Short mmCIF file of C-alpha atoms in Angstrom, two decimals:
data_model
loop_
_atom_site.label_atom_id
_atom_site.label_comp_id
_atom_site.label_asym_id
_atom_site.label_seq_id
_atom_site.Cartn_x
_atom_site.Cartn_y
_atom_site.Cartn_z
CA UNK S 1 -64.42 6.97 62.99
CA UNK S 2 -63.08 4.59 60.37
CA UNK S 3 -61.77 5.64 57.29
CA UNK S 4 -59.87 4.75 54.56
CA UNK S 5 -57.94 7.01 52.17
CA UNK S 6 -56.61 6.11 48.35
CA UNK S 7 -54.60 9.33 47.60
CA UNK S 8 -53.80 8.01 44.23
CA UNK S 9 -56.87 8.36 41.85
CA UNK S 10 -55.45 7.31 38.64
CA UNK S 11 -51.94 5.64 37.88
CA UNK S 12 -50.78 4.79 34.21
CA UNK S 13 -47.96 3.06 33.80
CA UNK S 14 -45.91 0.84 30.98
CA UNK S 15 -45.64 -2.89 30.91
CA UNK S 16 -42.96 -4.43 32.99
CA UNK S 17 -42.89 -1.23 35.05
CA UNK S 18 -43.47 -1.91 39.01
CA UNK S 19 -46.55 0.02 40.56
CA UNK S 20 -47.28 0.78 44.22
CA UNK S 21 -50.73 1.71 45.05
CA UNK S 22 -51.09 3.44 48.65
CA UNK S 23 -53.69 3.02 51.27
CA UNK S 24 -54.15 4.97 54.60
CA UNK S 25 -56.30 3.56 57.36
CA UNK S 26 -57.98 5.36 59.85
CA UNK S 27 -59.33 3.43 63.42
CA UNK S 28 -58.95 3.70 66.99
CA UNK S 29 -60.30 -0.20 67.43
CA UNK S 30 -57.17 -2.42 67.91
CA UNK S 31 -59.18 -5.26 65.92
CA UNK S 32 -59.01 -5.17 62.19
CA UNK S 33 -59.15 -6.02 58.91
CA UNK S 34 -58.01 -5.07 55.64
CA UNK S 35 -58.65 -6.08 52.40
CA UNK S 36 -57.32 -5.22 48.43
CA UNK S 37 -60.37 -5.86 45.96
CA UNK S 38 -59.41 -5.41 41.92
CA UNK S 39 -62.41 -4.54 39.92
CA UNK S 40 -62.13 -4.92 36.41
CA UNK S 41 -64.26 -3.65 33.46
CA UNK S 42 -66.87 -6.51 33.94
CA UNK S 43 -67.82 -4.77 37.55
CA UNK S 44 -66.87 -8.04 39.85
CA UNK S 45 -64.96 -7.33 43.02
CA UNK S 46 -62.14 -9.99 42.80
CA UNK S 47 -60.74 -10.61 46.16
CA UNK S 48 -56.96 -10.07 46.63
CA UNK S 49 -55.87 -10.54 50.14
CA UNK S 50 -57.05 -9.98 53.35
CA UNK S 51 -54.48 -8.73 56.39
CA UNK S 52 -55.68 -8.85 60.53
CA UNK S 53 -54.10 -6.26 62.14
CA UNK S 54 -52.32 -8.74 64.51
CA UNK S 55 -50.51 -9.82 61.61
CA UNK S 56 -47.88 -7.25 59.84
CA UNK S 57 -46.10 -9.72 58.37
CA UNK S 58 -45.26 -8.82 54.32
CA UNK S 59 -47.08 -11.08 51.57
CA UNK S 60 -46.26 -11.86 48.24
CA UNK S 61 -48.23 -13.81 46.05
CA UNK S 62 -46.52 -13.93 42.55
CA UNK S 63 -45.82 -10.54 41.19
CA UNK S 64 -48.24 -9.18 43.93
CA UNK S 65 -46.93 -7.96 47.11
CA UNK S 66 -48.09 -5.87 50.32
CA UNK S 67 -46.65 -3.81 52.86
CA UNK S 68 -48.64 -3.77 56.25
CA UNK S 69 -47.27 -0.84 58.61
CA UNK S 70 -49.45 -0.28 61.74
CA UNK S 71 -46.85 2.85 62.58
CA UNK S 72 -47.73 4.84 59.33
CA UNK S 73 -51.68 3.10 59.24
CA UNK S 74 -50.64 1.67 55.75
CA UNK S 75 -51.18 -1.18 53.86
CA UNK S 76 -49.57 -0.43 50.38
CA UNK S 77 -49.57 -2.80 47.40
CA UNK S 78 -47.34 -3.16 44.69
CA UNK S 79 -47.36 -5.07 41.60
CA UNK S 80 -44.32 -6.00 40.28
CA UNK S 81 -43.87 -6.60 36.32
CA UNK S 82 -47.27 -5.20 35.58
CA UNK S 83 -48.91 -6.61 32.76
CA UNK S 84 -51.77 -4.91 30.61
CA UNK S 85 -54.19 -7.37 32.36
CA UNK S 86 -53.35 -5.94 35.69
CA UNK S 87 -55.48 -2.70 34.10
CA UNK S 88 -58.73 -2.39 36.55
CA UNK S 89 -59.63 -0.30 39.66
CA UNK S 90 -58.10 -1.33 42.86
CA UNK S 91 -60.03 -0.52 46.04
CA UNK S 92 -58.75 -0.82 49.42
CA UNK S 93 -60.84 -1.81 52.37
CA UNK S 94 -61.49 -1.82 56.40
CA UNK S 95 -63.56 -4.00 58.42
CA UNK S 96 -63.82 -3.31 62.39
CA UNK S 97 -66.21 -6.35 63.04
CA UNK S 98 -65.77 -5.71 67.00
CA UNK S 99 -66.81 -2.20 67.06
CA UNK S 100 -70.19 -0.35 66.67
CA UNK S 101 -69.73 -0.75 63.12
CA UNK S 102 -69.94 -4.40 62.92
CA UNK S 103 -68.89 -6.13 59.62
CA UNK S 104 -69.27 -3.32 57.51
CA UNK S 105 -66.59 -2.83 54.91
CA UNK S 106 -65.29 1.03 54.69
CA UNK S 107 -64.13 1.25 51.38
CA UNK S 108 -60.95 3.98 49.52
CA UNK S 109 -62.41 5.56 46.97
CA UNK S 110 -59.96 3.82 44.54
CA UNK S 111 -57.33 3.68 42.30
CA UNK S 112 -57.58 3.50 38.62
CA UNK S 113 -54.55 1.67 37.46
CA UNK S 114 -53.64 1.98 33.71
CA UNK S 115 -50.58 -0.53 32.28
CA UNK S 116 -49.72 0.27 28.81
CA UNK S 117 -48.34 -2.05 26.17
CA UNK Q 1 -66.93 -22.09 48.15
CA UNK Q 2 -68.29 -19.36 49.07
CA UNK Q 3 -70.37 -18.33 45.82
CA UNK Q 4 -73.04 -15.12 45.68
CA UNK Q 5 -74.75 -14.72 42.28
CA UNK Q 6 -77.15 -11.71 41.20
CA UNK Q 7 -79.61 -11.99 38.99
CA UNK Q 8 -80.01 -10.55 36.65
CA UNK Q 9 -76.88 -8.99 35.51
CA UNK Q 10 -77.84 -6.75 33.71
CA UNK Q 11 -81.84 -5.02 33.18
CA UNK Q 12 -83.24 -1.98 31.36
CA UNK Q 13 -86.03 -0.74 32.04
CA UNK Q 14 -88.65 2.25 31.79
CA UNK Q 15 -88.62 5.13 34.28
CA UNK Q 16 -91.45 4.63 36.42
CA UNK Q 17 -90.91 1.02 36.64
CA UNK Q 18 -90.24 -1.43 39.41
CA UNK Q 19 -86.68 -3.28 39.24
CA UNK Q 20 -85.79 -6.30 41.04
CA UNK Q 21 -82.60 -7.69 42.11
CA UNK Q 22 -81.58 -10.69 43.86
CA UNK Q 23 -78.80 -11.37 45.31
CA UNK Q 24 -78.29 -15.66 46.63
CA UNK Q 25 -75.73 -17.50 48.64
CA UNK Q 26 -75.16 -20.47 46.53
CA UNK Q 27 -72.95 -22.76 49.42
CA UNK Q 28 -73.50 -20.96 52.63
CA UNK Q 29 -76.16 -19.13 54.73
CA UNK Q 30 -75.59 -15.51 54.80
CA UNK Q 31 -77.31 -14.66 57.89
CA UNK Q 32 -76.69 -10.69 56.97
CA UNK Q 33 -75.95 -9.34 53.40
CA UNK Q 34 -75.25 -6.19 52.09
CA UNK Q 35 -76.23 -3.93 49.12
CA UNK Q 36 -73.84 -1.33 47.68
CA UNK Q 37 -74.45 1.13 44.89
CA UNK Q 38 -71.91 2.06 42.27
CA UNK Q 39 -71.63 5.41 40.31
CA UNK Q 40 -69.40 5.21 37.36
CA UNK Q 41 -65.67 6.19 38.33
CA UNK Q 42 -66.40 6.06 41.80
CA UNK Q 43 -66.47 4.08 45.21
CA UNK Q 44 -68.86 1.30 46.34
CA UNK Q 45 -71.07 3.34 48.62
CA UNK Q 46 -72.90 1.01 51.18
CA UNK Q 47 -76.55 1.61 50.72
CA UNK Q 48 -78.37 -1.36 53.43
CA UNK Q 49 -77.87 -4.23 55.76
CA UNK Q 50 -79.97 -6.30 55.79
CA UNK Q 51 -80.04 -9.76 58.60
CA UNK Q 52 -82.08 -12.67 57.91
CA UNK Q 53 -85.66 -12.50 59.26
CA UNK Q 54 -85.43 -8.56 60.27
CA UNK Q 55 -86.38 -5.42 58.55
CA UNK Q 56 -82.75 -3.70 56.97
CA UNK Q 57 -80.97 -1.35 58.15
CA UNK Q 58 -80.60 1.67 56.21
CA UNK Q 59 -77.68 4.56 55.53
CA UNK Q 60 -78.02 8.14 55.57
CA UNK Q 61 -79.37 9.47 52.67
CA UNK Q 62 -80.58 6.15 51.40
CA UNK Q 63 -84.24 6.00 50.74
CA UNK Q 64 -86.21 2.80 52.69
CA UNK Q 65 -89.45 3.31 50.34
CA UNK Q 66 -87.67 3.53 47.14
CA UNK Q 67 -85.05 0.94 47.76
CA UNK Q 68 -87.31 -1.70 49.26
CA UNK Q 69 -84.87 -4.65 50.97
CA UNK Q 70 -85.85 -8.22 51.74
CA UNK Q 71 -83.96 -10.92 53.32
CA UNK Q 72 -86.25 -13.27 54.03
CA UNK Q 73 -84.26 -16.90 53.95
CA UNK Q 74 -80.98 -17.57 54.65
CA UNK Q 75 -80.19 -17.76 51.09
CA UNK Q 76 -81.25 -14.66 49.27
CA UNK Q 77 -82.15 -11.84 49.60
CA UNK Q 78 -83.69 -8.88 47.23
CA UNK Q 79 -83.32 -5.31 46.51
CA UNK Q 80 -86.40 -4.05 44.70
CA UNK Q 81 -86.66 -0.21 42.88
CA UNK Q 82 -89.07 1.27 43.18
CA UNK Q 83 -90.38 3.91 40.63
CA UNK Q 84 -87.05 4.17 38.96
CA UNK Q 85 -85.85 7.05 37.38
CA UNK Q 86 -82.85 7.67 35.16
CA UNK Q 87 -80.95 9.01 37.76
CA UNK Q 88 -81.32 5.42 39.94
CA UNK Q 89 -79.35 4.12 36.68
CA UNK Q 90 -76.12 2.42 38.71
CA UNK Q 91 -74.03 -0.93 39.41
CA UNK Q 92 -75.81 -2.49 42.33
CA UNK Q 93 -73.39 -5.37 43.94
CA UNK Q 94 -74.91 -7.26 46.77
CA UNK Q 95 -72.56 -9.25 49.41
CA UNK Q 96 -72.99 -11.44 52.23
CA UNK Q 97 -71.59 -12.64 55.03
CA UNK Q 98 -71.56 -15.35 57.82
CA UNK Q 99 -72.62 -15.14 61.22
CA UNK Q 100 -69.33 -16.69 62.32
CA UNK Q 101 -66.99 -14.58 60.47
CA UNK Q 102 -67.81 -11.33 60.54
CA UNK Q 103 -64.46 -10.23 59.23
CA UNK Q 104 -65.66 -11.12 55.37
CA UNK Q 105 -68.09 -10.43 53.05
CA UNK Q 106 -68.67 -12.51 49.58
CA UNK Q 107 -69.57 -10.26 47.02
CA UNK Q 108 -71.86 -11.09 44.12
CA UNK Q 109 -70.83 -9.69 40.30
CA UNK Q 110 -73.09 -6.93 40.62
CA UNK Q 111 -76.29 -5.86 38.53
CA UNK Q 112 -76.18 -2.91 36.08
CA UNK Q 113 -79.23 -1.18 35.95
CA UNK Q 114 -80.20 1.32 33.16
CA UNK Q 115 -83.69 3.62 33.32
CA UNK Q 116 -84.92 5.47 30.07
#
């Protein structure tokens, strides 16, 4: 079974501190995708990045960065600098689109992320 | 590219009422979409699929009579409530997806729905 795990339920931190939010993964298909979403107050998913699982290579994209591990099943993200704006829920993802489950997203249950001025 | 809108954004309505929600691909054909349902402070929890031209596909739990799914062009589909009650009050976000990349899903800003 797939699963995805977001230990972290809330994180508050101060501007200009760096944040890492952790995600665990959970499949047996050797095929797969992950995803970051950031939902802010408004409700709208905003896509962050998306990671194959042929593909561990680190990204950074400005003060965001992730860490793909296939040996510990985790695909960590920090954010470096954090701003106030960066306050929103951050939700981790899994797609399998080769297996049973076809392209159904399996979702963390989230982290609430809290920058403070 | 690769635009979903819902309309509306945001309804309230009477318990007892029937809701509708659509959800539209704007620049592609979604040839399967997806409806989630949002409690506050927690998870998207995946509630249908539906594909283009076929009845949906439900989750456990979810009911097919109360949360009536149609998908019946390539560009929208619609998530209709049924007798809604205060407790069906929720974020609805629809998504959708290509038959070619199966890997992503487009999501739409969602539809806040609120029963008295």
């Amino acid at each position: 079974a797939q699963k995805v795990t977001q230990a972290q339920t809330e994180i508050s931190v101060v501007e200009k501190e760096d944040v890492t939010l952790d995600c665990v993964y959970e499949t047996r298909d050797t095929t797969y995708y992950l995803f970051w979403y950031k939902q802010p107050p408004s409700g709208e998913l905003v896509f962050l990045i998306r990671r194959n699982s042929f593909d561990e290579q680190n990204e950074i994209s400005g003060r965001y960065s992730w860490n793909f591990q296939k040996s510990t099943s985790s695909f960590n993200f920090t954010i470096t600098a954090s701003q106030v704006v960066d306050s929103a829920v951050y939700f981790c993802a899994l797609v399998t689109p080769f297996s049973n489950q076809g392209g159904k997203l399996i979702f963390g249950q989230g982290t609430e992320l809290s920058v403070k001025p | 590219g690769a635009v979903v809108s819902q309309h509306p954004s945001r309804v309230i309505c009477k318990s007892g009422t029937s809701v509708k929600i659509e959800c539209r691909s704007l620049d592609f054909q979604a040839t399967t979409m997806f409806w989630y349902r949002q409690f506050p402070k927690q998870s998207l929890m995946l509630m249908a699929t539906s594909n283009e031209g076929s009845k949906a596909t439900y989750e456990q739990g979810v009911e097919k009579d109360k949360f009536l799914i149609n998908h019946a062009s390539l560009t929208l589909s619609t998530l209709t409530v049924t007798s809604a009650h205060p407790e069906d009050s929720s974020f609805y976000i629809c998504s959708a997806q290509t038959s070619t990349r199966k890997e992503t899903q487009y999501f739409g800003p969602g539809t806040r729905l609120l029963v008295l």
